[in-house]
XYZ file of C-alpha atoms in Angstrom:
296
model
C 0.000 0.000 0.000
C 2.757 2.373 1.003
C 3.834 2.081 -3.200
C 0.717 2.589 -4.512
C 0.306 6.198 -2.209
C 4.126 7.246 -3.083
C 3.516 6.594 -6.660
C 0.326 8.399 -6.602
C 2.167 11.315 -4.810
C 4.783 10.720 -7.749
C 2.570 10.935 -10.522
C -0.938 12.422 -9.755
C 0.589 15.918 -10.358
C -0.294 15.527 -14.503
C -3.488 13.850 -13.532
C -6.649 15.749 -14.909
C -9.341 14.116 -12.870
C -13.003 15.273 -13.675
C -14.732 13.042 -11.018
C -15.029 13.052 -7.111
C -16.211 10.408 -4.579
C -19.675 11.524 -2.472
C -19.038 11.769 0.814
C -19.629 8.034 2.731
C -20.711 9.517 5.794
C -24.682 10.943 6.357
C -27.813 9.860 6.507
C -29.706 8.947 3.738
C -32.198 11.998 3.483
C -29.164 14.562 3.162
C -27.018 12.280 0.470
C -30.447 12.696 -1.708
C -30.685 16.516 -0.738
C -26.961 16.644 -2.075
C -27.593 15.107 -5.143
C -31.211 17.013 -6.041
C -29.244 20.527 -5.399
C -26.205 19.268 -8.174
C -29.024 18.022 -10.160
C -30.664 21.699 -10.016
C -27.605 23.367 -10.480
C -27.229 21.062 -13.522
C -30.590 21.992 -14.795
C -30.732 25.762 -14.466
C -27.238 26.011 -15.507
C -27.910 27.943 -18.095
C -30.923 30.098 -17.472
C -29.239 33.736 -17.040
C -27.353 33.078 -20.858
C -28.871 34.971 -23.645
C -27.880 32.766 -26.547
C -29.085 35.735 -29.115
C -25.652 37.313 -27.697
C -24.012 35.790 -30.249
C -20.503 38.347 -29.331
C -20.637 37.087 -25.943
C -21.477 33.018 -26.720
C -18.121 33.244 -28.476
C -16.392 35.203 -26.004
C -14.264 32.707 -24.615
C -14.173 34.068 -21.098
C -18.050 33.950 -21.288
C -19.457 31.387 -23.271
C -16.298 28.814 -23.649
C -15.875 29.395 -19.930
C -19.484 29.005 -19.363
C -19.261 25.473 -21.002
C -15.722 24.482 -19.587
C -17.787 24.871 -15.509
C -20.551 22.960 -17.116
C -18.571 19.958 -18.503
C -17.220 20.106 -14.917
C -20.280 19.738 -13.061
C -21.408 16.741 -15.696
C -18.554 14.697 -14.793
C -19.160 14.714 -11.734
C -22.599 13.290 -12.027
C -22.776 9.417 -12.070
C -26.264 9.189 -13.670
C -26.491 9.031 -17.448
C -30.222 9.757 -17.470
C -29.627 13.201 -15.269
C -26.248 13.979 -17.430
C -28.553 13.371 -21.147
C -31.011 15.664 -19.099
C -28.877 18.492 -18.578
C -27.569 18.615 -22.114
C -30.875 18.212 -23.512
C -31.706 21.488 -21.574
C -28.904 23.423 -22.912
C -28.881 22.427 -26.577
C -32.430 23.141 -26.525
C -31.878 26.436 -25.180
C -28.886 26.788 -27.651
C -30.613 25.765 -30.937
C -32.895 29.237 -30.335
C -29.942 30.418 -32.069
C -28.339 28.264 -35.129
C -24.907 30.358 -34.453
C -24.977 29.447 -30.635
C -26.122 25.976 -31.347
C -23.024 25.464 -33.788
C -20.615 26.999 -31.479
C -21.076 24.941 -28.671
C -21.657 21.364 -31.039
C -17.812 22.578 -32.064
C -17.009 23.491 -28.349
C -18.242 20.253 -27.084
C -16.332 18.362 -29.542
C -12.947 19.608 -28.802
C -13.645 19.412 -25.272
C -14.808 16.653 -24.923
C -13.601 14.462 -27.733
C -10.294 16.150 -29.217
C -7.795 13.487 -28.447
C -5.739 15.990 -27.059
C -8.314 17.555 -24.878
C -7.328 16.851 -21.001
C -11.239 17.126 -20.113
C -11.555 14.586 -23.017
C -14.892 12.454 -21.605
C -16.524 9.379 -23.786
C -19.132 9.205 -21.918
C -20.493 13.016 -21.669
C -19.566 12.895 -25.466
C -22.552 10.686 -25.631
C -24.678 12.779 -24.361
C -24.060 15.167 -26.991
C -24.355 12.727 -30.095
C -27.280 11.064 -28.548
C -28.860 15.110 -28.675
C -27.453 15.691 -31.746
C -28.959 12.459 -33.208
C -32.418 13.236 -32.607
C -32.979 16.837 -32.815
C -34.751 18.473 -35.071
C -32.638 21.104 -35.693
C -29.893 18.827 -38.214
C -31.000 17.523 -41.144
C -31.135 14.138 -41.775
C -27.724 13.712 -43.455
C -25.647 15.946 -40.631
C -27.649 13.664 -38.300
C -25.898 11.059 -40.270
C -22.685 12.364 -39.739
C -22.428 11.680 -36.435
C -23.564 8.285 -36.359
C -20.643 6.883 -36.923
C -18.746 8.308 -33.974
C -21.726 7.501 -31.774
C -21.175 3.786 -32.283
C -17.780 3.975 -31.751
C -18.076 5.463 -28.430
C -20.504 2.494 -27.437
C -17.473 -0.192 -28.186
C -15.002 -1.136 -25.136
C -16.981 0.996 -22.545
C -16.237 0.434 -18.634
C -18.126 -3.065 -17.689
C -18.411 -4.273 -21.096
C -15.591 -6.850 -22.300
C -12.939 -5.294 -24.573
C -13.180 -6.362 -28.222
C -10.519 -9.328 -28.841
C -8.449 -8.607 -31.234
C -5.247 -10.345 -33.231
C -1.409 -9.267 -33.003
C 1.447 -10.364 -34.216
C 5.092 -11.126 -31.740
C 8.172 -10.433 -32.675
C 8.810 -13.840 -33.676
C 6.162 -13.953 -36.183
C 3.710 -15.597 -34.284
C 0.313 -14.343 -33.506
C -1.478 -14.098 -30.328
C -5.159 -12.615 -29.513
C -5.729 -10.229 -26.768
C -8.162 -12.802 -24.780
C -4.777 -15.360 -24.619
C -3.102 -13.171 -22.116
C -3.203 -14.388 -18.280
C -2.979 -11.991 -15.749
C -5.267 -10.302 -12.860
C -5.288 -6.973 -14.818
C -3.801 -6.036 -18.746
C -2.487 -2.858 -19.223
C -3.584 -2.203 -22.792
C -1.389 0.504 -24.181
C -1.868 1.645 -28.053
C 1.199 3.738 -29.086
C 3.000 5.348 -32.249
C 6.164 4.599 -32.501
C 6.463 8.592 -33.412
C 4.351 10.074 -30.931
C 6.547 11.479 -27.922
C 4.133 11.389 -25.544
C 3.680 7.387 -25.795
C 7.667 7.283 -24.857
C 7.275 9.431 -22.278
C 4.980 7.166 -20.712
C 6.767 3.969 -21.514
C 9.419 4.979 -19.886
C 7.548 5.999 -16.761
C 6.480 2.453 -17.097
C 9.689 0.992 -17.390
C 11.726 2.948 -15.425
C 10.260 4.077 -12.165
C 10.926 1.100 -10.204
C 7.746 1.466 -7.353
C 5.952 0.863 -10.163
C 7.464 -2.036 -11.965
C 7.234 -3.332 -8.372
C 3.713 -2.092 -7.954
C 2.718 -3.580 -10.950
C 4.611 -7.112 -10.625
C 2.525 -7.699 -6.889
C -0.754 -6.806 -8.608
C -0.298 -8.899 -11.243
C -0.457 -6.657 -14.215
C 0.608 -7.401 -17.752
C 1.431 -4.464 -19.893
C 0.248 -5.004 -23.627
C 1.680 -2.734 -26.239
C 0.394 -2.425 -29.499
C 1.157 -0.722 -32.298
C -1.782 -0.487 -34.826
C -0.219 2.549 -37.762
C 0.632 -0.275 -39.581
C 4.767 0.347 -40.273
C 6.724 -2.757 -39.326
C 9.992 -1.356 -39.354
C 9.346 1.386 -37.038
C 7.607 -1.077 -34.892
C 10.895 -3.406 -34.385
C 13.101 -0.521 -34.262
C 10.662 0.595 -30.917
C 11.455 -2.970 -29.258
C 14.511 -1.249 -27.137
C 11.985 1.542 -25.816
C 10.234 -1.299 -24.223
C 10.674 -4.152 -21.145
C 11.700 -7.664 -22.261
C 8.533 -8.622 -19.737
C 5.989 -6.842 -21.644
C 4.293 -8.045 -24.437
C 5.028 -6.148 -27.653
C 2.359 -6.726 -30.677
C 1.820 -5.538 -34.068
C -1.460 -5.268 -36.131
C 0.229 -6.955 -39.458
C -3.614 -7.444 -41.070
C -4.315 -3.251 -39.899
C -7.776 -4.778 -38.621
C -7.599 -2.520 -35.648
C -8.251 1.035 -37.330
C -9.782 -0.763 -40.960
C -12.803 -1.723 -38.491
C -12.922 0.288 -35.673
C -11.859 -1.555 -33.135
C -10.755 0.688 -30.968
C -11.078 4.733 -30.639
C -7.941 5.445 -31.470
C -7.878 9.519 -31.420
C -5.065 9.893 -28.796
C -2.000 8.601 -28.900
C -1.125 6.868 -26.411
C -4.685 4.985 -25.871
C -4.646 3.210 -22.151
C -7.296 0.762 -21.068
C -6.869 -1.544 -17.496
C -9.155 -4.655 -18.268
C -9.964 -7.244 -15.700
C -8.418 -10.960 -15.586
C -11.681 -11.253 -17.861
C -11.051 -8.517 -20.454
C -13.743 -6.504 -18.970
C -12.834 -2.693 -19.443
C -12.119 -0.880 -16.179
C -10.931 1.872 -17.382
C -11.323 3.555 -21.185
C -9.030 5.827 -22.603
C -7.201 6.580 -19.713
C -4.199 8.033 -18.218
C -1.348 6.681 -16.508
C -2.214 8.592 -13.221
C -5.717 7.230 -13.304
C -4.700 3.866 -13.503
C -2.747 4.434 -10.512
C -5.460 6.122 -8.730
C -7.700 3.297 -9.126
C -5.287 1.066 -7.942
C -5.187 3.196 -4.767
C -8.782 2.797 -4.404
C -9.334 -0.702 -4.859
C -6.427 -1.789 -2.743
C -6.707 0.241 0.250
């Protein structure tokens, strides 16, 4: 336990977490007051914002700030139903306007979806689409549009089982995702030319609580390259541990279908000894965090 917290203390400082625990401790009645006043605050979020004010909708210390406290408040709701609710609310509001309305479907997508977006949410980006999907305001084709993305965010998520998928080893044979034994796999997508993805590999391989940390938990770190260029992904072998397991989509099924959401580089899942997602498009800190939480 003492590992887990120092590495937490070691790496939580890059961590952008958009969620925090309720408070264990009260009675029933004022755990339900708690949660109808963030619901309300939710809900009337937006009342006092003139969307006719075009100049100040795209005033980013107004309206892009506006939106940037409101993605913050949805993430920390755990209830899809009350999360759809609140959108619903303010895109209805919005679409009074067809300049507001645009602005914010733009806004919400590089908050929310950009893969380089720290506030980057799956789930709250669901919301959205599942607005954007049905409203009246699109036409059937731009409706269209977003289809696609929708279903992608419904693949892999948390308590569903990750899609299995083929790679191929160094030594030329081939292994599927659902093959590898462990109490947790560290799923790690990565570009061979993407400095980020090094950065974190070598947090992974080099800070030794958490080689440690990860060796007493169990955990099997799967890295996979899926762009498709087999020489850069042998030359990358040295950036990695001789314990990990190193694949390579040869057949490119990973991005031909969809397998996976791959709009950030790196992409980090934890999945169960079952394959059951845990954690979706994650960050190194997070992982860490949850091992915190479910080990203390």
């Amino acid at each position: 336990m003492r590992i887990i917290i120092s590495l937490l203390a070691l790496f939580f400082y890059a961590c952008t977490n958009n969620t925090k625990e309720k408070q264990e401790k009260g009675n029933l009645r004022e755990n339900t007051q708690v949660v109808s006043s963030a619901d309300s605050t939710l809900f009337h979020f937006w009342d006092k914002v003139d969307m006719q004010d075009t100049a100040q909708v795209k005033n980013p210390e107004k309206g892009e700030q506006q939106l940037a406290d409101f993605i913050q408040l949805l993430s920390q709701n755990p209830d899809s139903a009350t999360r759809d609710k609140a959108v619903d609310l303010m895109l209805d509001k919005a679409k009074a306007n067809r300049i507001s309305f645009d602005y914010f479907i733009k806004q919400y997508e590089h908050y929310l979806y950009d893969g380089n977006s720290p506030m980057r949410n799956d789930l709250l980006y669901e919301s959205v689409l599942r607005y954007l999907i049905k409203t009246d305001v699109l036409s059937d084709l731009e409706k269209e549009a977003y289809r696609p993305t929708y279903k992608l965010l419904l693949r892999n998520k948390e308590g569903k089982t990750a899609e299995d998928f083929t790679y191929e080893l160094a030594n030329g044979k081939k292994q599927k995702l659902s093959d590898t034994k462990s109490k947790y796999t560290f799923l790690i997508f990565y570009d061979p030319d993407c400095s980020h993805c090094k950065e974190t590999i070598h947090q992974l391989r080099d800070t030794p609580q958490l080689v440690q940390l990860f060796a007493q938990l169990q955990v099997q770190i799967l890295a996979i390259d899926p762009w498709g260029d087999r020489t850069k992904w042998k030359n990358y072998q040295s950036e990695l541990a001789d314990q990990w397991i190193n694949g390579f989509d040869s057949e490119s099924k990973m991005l031909s279908f969809n397998l996976y959401d791959l709009k950030a580089s790196p992409t980090i899942y934890l999945l169960d000894e079952n394959k059951k997602v845990l954690l979706k498009d994650t960050y190194l800190q997070q992982v860490i965090a949850y091992f915190v939480k479910t080990n203390s």
